[in-house]
PDB file of C-alpha atoms in Angstrom:
ATOM      1  CA  MET E  28     -43.693 -47.915 -17.985  1.00 53.00           C
ATOM      2  CA  MET E  29     -44.529 -44.350 -16.973  1.00 50.00           C
ATOM      3  CA  ASN E  30     -43.628 -45.192 -13.366  1.00 54.00           C
ATOM      4  CA  ARG E  31     -40.207 -46.425 -14.440  1.00 55.00           C
ATOM      5  CA  VAL E  32     -39.583 -43.205 -16.360  1.00 51.00           C
ATOM      6  CA  ASN E  33     -40.724 -41.108 -13.370  1.00 54.00           C
ATOM      7  CA  ILE E  34     -38.585 -43.168 -11.007  1.00 59.00           C
ATOM      8  CA  GLY E  35     -35.636 -42.865 -13.406  1.00 48.00           C
ATOM      9  CA  LEU E  36     -36.122 -39.108 -13.686  1.00 51.00           C
ATOM     10  CA  GLY E  37     -36.449 -38.863  -9.927  1.00 50.00           C
ATOM     11  CA  ILE E  38     -33.182 -40.727  -9.446  1.00 60.00           C
ATOM     12  CA  VAL E  39     -31.465 -38.541 -12.042  1.00 50.00           C
ATOM     13  CA  ASN E  40     -32.819 -35.417 -10.300  1.00 48.00           C
ATOM     14  CA  VAL E  41     -31.609 -36.649  -6.917  1.00 50.00           C
ATOM     15  CA  LEU E  42     -28.167 -37.379  -8.400  1.00 49.00           C
ATOM     16  CA  ILE E  43     -27.983 -33.949 -10.024  1.00 60.00           C
ATOM     17  CA  ILE E  44     -29.054 -32.211  -6.821  1.00 58.00           C
ATOM     18  CA  SER E  45     -26.554 -34.293  -4.835  1.00 46.00           C
ATOM     19  CA  LEU E  46     -23.762 -33.394  -7.257  1.00 47.00           C
ATOM     20  CA  LEU E  47     -24.690 -29.697  -7.094  1.00 46.00           C
ATOM     21  CA  ILE E  48     -24.721 -29.770  -3.281  1.00 52.00           C
ATOM     22  CA  ALA E  49     -21.372 -31.579  -3.212  1.00 47.00           C
ATOM     23  CA  TRP E  50     -19.919 -29.106  -5.712  1.00 49.00           C
ATOM     24  CA  PHE E  51     -21.239 -26.162  -3.731  1.00 51.00           C
ATOM     25  CA  LEU E  52     -19.851 -27.482  -0.465  1.00 50.00           C
ATOM     26  CA  ASN E  53     -16.518 -28.297  -2.090  1.00 55.00           C
ATOM     27  CA  SER E  54     -16.348 -24.941  -3.886  1.00 51.00           C
ATOM     28  CA  ARG E  55     -17.238 -23.085  -0.726  1.00 51.00           C
ATOM     29  CA  ASP E  56     -14.166 -24.509   0.977  1.00 59.00           C
ATOM     30  CA  ARG E  57     -12.033 -23.400  -1.935  1.00 73.00           C
ATOM     31  CA  MET E  58     -13.171 -19.778  -1.912  1.00 83.00           C
ATOM     32  CA  VAL E  59     -11.832 -17.597   0.865  1.00 89.00           C
ATOM     33  CA  TYR E  60     -10.916 -13.982   1.410  1.00 87.00           C
ATOM     34  CA  VAL E  61      -8.412 -11.800   3.177  1.00 91.00           C
ATOM     35  CA  ASP E  62      -8.871  -8.348   4.661  1.00 90.00           C
ATOM     36  CA  SER E  63      -6.390  -6.481   2.471  1.00 91.00           C
ATOM     37  CA  ASN E  64      -5.910  -3.523   4.835  1.00 90.00           C
ATOM     38  CA  LYS E  65      -5.306  -5.786   7.805  1.00 92.00           C
ATOM     39  CA  LEU E  66      -2.940  -7.911   5.734  1.00 92.00           C
ATOM     40  CA  VAL E  67      -0.903  -4.988   4.366  1.00 93.00           C
ATOM     41  CA  ASN E  68      -0.732  -3.114   7.679  1.00 93.00           C
ATOM     42  CA  GLY E  69       0.072  -6.228   9.693  1.00 95.00           C
ATOM     43  CA  TYR E  70       2.803  -7.390   7.322  1.00 95.00           C
ATOM     44  CA  LYS E  71       6.244  -6.917   8.861  1.00 96.00           C
ATOM     45  CA  GLY E  72       7.662  -6.170   5.410  1.00 95.00           C
ATOM     46  CA  MET E  73       5.342  -3.171   5.140  1.00 95.00           C
ATOM     47  CA  GLN E  74       6.168  -2.051   8.658  1.00 95.00           C
ATOM     48  CA  ASP E  75       9.903  -2.192   7.885  1.00 95.00           C
ATOM     49  CA  ALA E  76       9.384  -0.387   4.579  1.00 95.00           C
ATOM     50  CA  LYS E  77       7.416   2.355   6.346  1.00 95.00           C
ATOM     51  CA  LYS E  78      10.212   2.781   8.906  1.00 96.00           C
ATOM     52  CA  ALA E  79      12.833   3.054   6.159  1.00 95.00           C
ATOM     53  CA  TYR E  80      10.666   5.536   4.276  1.00 95.00           C
ATOM     54  CA  GLN E  81      10.086   7.570   7.434  1.00 96.00           C
ATOM     55  CA  GLN E  82      13.856   7.807   8.015  1.00 96.00           C
ATOM     56  CA  LYS E  83      14.328   9.110   4.484  1.00 94.00           C
ATOM     57  CA  ALA E  84      11.438  11.554   4.911  1.00 94.00           C
ATOM     58  CA  THR E  85      12.991  12.853   8.126  1.00 95.00           C
ATOM     59  CA  GLN E  86      16.274  13.476   6.301  1.00 95.00           C
ATOM     60  CA  TRP E  87      14.487  15.232   3.436  1.00 93.00           C
ATOM     61  CA  LYS E  88      12.628  17.437   5.912  1.00 94.00           C
ATOM     62  CA  ALA E  89      15.882  18.279   7.694  1.00 95.00           C
ATOM     63  CA  ASN E  90      17.412  19.355   4.360  1.00 94.00           C
ATOM     64  CA  VAL E  91      14.400  21.567   3.602  1.00 94.00           C
ATOM     65  CA  ASP E  92      14.520  23.012   7.125  1.00 95.00           C
ATOM     66  CA  THR E  93      18.215  23.840   6.715  1.00 95.00           C
ATOM     67  CA  LEU E  94      17.617  25.664   3.440  1.00 93.00           C
ATOM     68  CA  THR E  95      14.611  27.478   4.941  1.00 95.00           C
ATOM     69  CA  SER E  96      16.704  28.609   7.907  1.00 95.00           C
ATOM     70  CA  GLU E  97      19.459  29.839   5.599  1.00 94.00           C
ATOM     71  CA  LEU E  98      16.906  31.834   3.585  1.00 94.00           C
ATOM     72  CA  GLN E  99      15.370  33.329   6.729  1.00 96.00           C
ATOM     73  CA  ALA E 100      18.814  34.295   8.007  1.00 95.00           C
ATOM     74  CA  ALA E 101      19.618  35.960   4.678  1.00 94.00           C
ATOM     75  CA  ILE E 102      16.314  37.867   4.781  1.00 94.00           C
ATOM     76  CA  MET E 103      16.981  39.051   8.352  1.00 95.00           C
ATOM     77  CA  LYS E 104      20.489  40.147   7.382  1.00 94.00           C
ATOM     78  CA  TYR E 105      19.110  42.047   4.396  1.00 92.00           C
ATOM     79  CA  GLU E 106      16.449  43.762   6.521  1.00 93.00           C
ATOM     80  CA  LYS E 107      19.098  44.721   9.071  1.00 95.00           C
ATOM     81  CA  GLU E 108      21.524  46.166   6.500  1.00 93.00           C
ATOM     82  CA  VAL E 109      19.106  47.572   3.893  1.00 92.00           C
ATOM     83  CA  GLY E 110      19.313  51.085   5.344  1.00 93.00           C
ATOM     84  CA  THR E 111      23.090  51.259   4.807  1.00 94.00           C
ATOM     85  CA  MET E 112      23.139  49.739   1.287  1.00 93.00           C
ATOM     86  CA  THR E 113      23.678  51.562  -1.945  1.00 94.00           C
ATOM     87  CA  PRO E 114      20.955  51.119  -4.582  1.00 94.00           C
ATOM     88  CA  LYS E 115      23.196  48.667  -6.466  1.00 96.00           C
ATOM     89  CA  GLU E 116      23.886  46.597  -3.310  1.00 93.00           C
ATOM     90  CA  LYS E 117      20.182  46.622  -2.489  1.00 94.00           C
ATOM     91  CA  SER E 118      19.312  45.368  -5.986  1.00 94.00           C
ATOM     92  CA  LEU E 119      21.960  42.623  -5.867  1.00 95.00           C
ATOM     93  CA  SER E 120      20.831  41.510  -2.397  1.00 94.00           C
ATOM     94  CA  GLN E 121      17.197  41.360  -3.508  1.00 95.00           C
ATOM     95  CA  GLU E 122      18.137  39.294  -6.549  1.00 96.00           C
ATOM     96  CA  LEU E 123      20.160  36.930  -4.368  1.00 94.00           C
ATOM     97  CA  LEU E 124      17.162  36.497  -2.036  1.00 95.00           C
ATOM     98  CA  ARG E 125      14.852  35.778  -5.003  1.00 96.00           C
ATOM     99  CA  GLN E 126      17.288  33.148  -6.264  1.00 96.00           C
ATOM    100  CA  LYS E 127      17.459  31.496  -2.832  1.00 94.00           C
ATOM    101  CA  GLN E 128      13.650  31.474  -2.606  1.00 96.00           C
ATOM    102  CA  LYS E 129      13.427  29.938  -6.074  1.00 96.00           C
ATOM    103  CA  GLN E 130      16.011  27.282  -5.205  1.00 95.00           C
ATOM    104  CA  LEU E 131      14.162  26.453  -1.998  1.00 94.00           C
ATOM    105  CA  GLY E 132      10.857  26.098  -3.876  1.00 95.00           C
ATOM    106  CA  GLU E 133      12.457  23.880  -6.524  1.00 96.00           C
ATOM    107  CA  PHE E 134      14.135  21.748  -3.868  1.00 94.00           C
ATOM    108  CA  GLN E 135      10.851  21.339  -1.951  1.00 95.00           C
ATOM    109  CA  GLN E 136       9.070  20.344  -5.144  1.00 96.00           C
ATOM    110  CA  ALA E 137      11.820  17.849  -6.014  1.00 94.00           C
ATOM    111  CA  MET E 138      11.637  16.347  -2.519  1.00 93.00           C
ATOM    112  CA  ASN E 139       7.836  16.028  -2.739  1.00 94.00           C
ATOM    113  CA  THR E 140       8.138  14.295  -6.110  1.00 95.00           C
ATOM    114  CA  LYS E 141      10.850  11.996  -4.778  1.00 94.00           C
ATOM    115  CA  ALA E 142       8.751  11.190  -1.707  1.00 94.00           C
ATOM    116  CA  GLN E 143       5.744  10.288  -3.852  1.00 95.00           C
ATOM    117  CA  GLN E 144       7.881   8.104  -6.117  1.00 96.00           C
ATOM    118  CA  GLU E 145       9.529   6.317  -3.217  1.00 94.00           C
ATOM    119  CA  ASP E 146       6.181   5.777  -1.490  1.00 95.00           C
ATOM    120  CA  GLY E 147       4.740   4.332  -4.704  1.00 94.00           C
ATOM    121  CA  GLN E 148       7.734   2.054  -5.244  1.00 95.00           C
ATOM    122  CA  MET E 149       7.654   0.888  -1.631  1.00 95.00           C
ATOM    123  CA  THR E 150       3.945   0.111  -1.813  1.00 94.00           C
ATOM    124  CA  THR E 151       4.326  -1.679  -5.140  1.00 94.00           C
ATOM    125  CA  GLN E 152       7.162  -3.836  -3.790  1.00 94.00           C
ATOM    126  CA  VAL E 153       5.177  -4.795  -0.698  1.00 94.00           C
ATOM    127  CA  ILE E 154       2.012  -5.578  -2.675  1.00 92.00           C
ATOM    128  CA  THR E 155       4.087  -7.683  -5.083  1.00 93.00           C
ATOM    129  CA  GLN E 156       5.507  -9.661  -2.131  1.00 94.00           C
ATOM    130  CA  ILE E 157       2.042 -10.157  -0.646  1.00 93.00           C
ATOM    131  CA  ASN E 158       0.505 -11.215  -3.964  1.00 91.00           C
ATOM    132  CA  ALA E 159       3.336 -13.697  -4.621  1.00 92.00           C
ATOM    133  CA  TYR E 160       2.816 -15.186  -1.172  1.00 93.00           C
ATOM    134  CA  LEU E 161      -0.972 -15.358  -1.641  1.00 92.00           C
ATOM    135  CA  LYS E 162      -0.513 -17.173  -4.946  1.00 91.00           C
ATOM    136  CA  LYS E 163       1.853 -19.703  -3.382  1.00 92.00           C
ATOM    137  CA  TYR E 164      -0.374 -20.043  -0.316  1.00 91.00           C
ATOM    138  CA  GLY E 165      -3.521 -20.504  -2.394  1.00 90.00           C
ATOM    139  CA  LYS E 166      -1.938 -23.241  -4.498  1.00 89.00           C
ATOM    140  CA  LYS E 167      -0.604 -25.009  -1.405  1.00 91.00           C
ATOM    141  CA  LYS E 168      -4.029 -24.948   0.277  1.00 89.00           C
ATOM    142  CA  GLY E 169      -5.915 -25.838  -2.904  1.00 88.00           C
ATOM    143  CA  TYR E 170      -8.012 -22.686  -2.997  1.00 86.00           C
ATOM    144  CA  ARG E 171      -9.641 -21.877  -6.298  1.00 83.00           C
ATOM    145  CA  ILE E 172      -9.832 -18.175  -5.492  1.00 86.00           C
ATOM    146  CA  ILE E 173      -8.787 -15.803  -2.733  1.00 88.00           C
ATOM    147  CA  PHE E 174     -10.767 -12.595  -2.652  1.00 88.00           C
ATOM    148  CA  ALA E 175      -9.483  -9.383  -1.085  1.00 87.00           C
ATOM    149  CA  ALA E 176     -11.876  -7.333   1.018  1.00 85.00           C
ATOM    150  CA  THR E 177     -11.216  -3.603   1.023  1.00 81.00           C
ATOM    151  CA  ASP E 178     -12.686  -0.566   2.739  1.00 78.00           C
ATOM    152  CA  TYR E 179     -14.739  -0.030  -0.394  1.00 75.00           C
ATOM    153  CA  GLY E 180     -16.733  -3.197   0.188  1.00 68.00           C
ATOM    154  CA  ASN E 181     -15.706  -5.518  -2.639  1.00 73.00           C
ATOM    155  CA  ILE E 182     -17.107  -8.296  -0.499  1.00 71.00           C
ATOM    156  CA  ALA E 183     -20.491  -7.401   0.865  1.00 58.00           C
ATOM    157  CA  TYR E 184     -20.778 -10.456   3.076  1.00 64.00           C
ATOM    158  CA  ALA E 185     -18.841 -13.602   3.861  1.00 70.00           C
ATOM    159  CA  GLU E 186     -18.975 -15.977   6.762  1.00 73.00           C
ATOM    160  CA  ASP E 187     -16.230 -15.509   9.325  1.00 77.00           C
ATOM    161  CA  ASP E 188     -14.730 -18.938   8.652  1.00 81.00           C
ATOM    162  CA  MET E 189     -13.936 -17.829   5.095  1.00 84.00           C
ATOM    163  CA  ASP E 190     -11.600 -15.075   6.374  1.00 85.00           C
ATOM    164  CA  ILE E 191      -8.044 -16.434   6.271  1.00 90.00           C
ATOM    165  CA  THR E 192      -6.325 -13.097   6.914  1.00 90.00           C
ATOM    166  CA  GLU E 193      -4.720 -14.059  10.229  1.00 92.00           C
ATOM    167  CA  GLU E 194      -3.427 -17.370   8.897  1.00 91.00           C
ATOM    168  CA  VAL E 195      -1.990 -15.714   5.780  1.00 92.00           C
ATOM    169  CA  LEU E 196      -0.488 -12.862   7.795  1.00 92.00           C
ATOM    170  CA  GLU E 197       1.215 -15.309  10.145  1.00 93.00           C
ATOM    171  CA  GLY E 198       2.728 -17.256   7.238  1.00 92.00           C
ATOM    172  CA  LEU E 199       3.688 -14.098   5.353  1.00 93.00           C
ATOM    173  CA  ASN E 200       5.478 -12.646   8.379  1.00 94.00           C
ATOM    174  CA  SER E 201       7.207 -15.961   9.088  1.00 92.00           C
ATOM    175  CA  GLU E 202       8.475 -16.095   5.525  1.00 91.00           C
ATOM    176  CA  TYR E 203       9.589 -12.449   5.674  1.00 91.00           C
ATOM    177  CA  GLN E 204      11.498 -12.918   8.923  1.00 88.00           C
ATOM    178  CA  GLY E 205      13.174 -15.993   7.474  1.00 77.00           C
ATOM    179  CA  LYS E 206      14.780 -13.942   4.676  1.00 68.00           C
TER     180      LYS E 206
END
């Protein structure tokens, strides 16, 4: 009788271990990761967004440069004519220069704020596109979870065959170019 119990427990143990091994092997195939930096930087949508942002930034810089040049020209003109000005003209010219400097500073600050906002919006839009694609991709492939590896080491180690970055990037770019 004791042998039957031991044999029964042995069979149950073997079944449990077999189920755990099967679950582990099945789960392992359903857990993958992507290299988030590689994915974001390789995504054509991000590359296009960066180009569009860079064009705007170039225009903003040109506007700041124009205002800076105008201020410098006004300062040079003042320095050239200061010796022939009356005290009242000198005072008015100095006030005008202070106002131009203030306007330039305010404009630069506004452009910096706008640049930060646009950069944040651009990044948010791209990340939203990537996350939507990853969700769709994960469901299609039957993954239970897709981790994202970052420079900060959220994933300390994973086998190379668990990295699906290239496959995701290819699909993401194909979908983007199809729009």
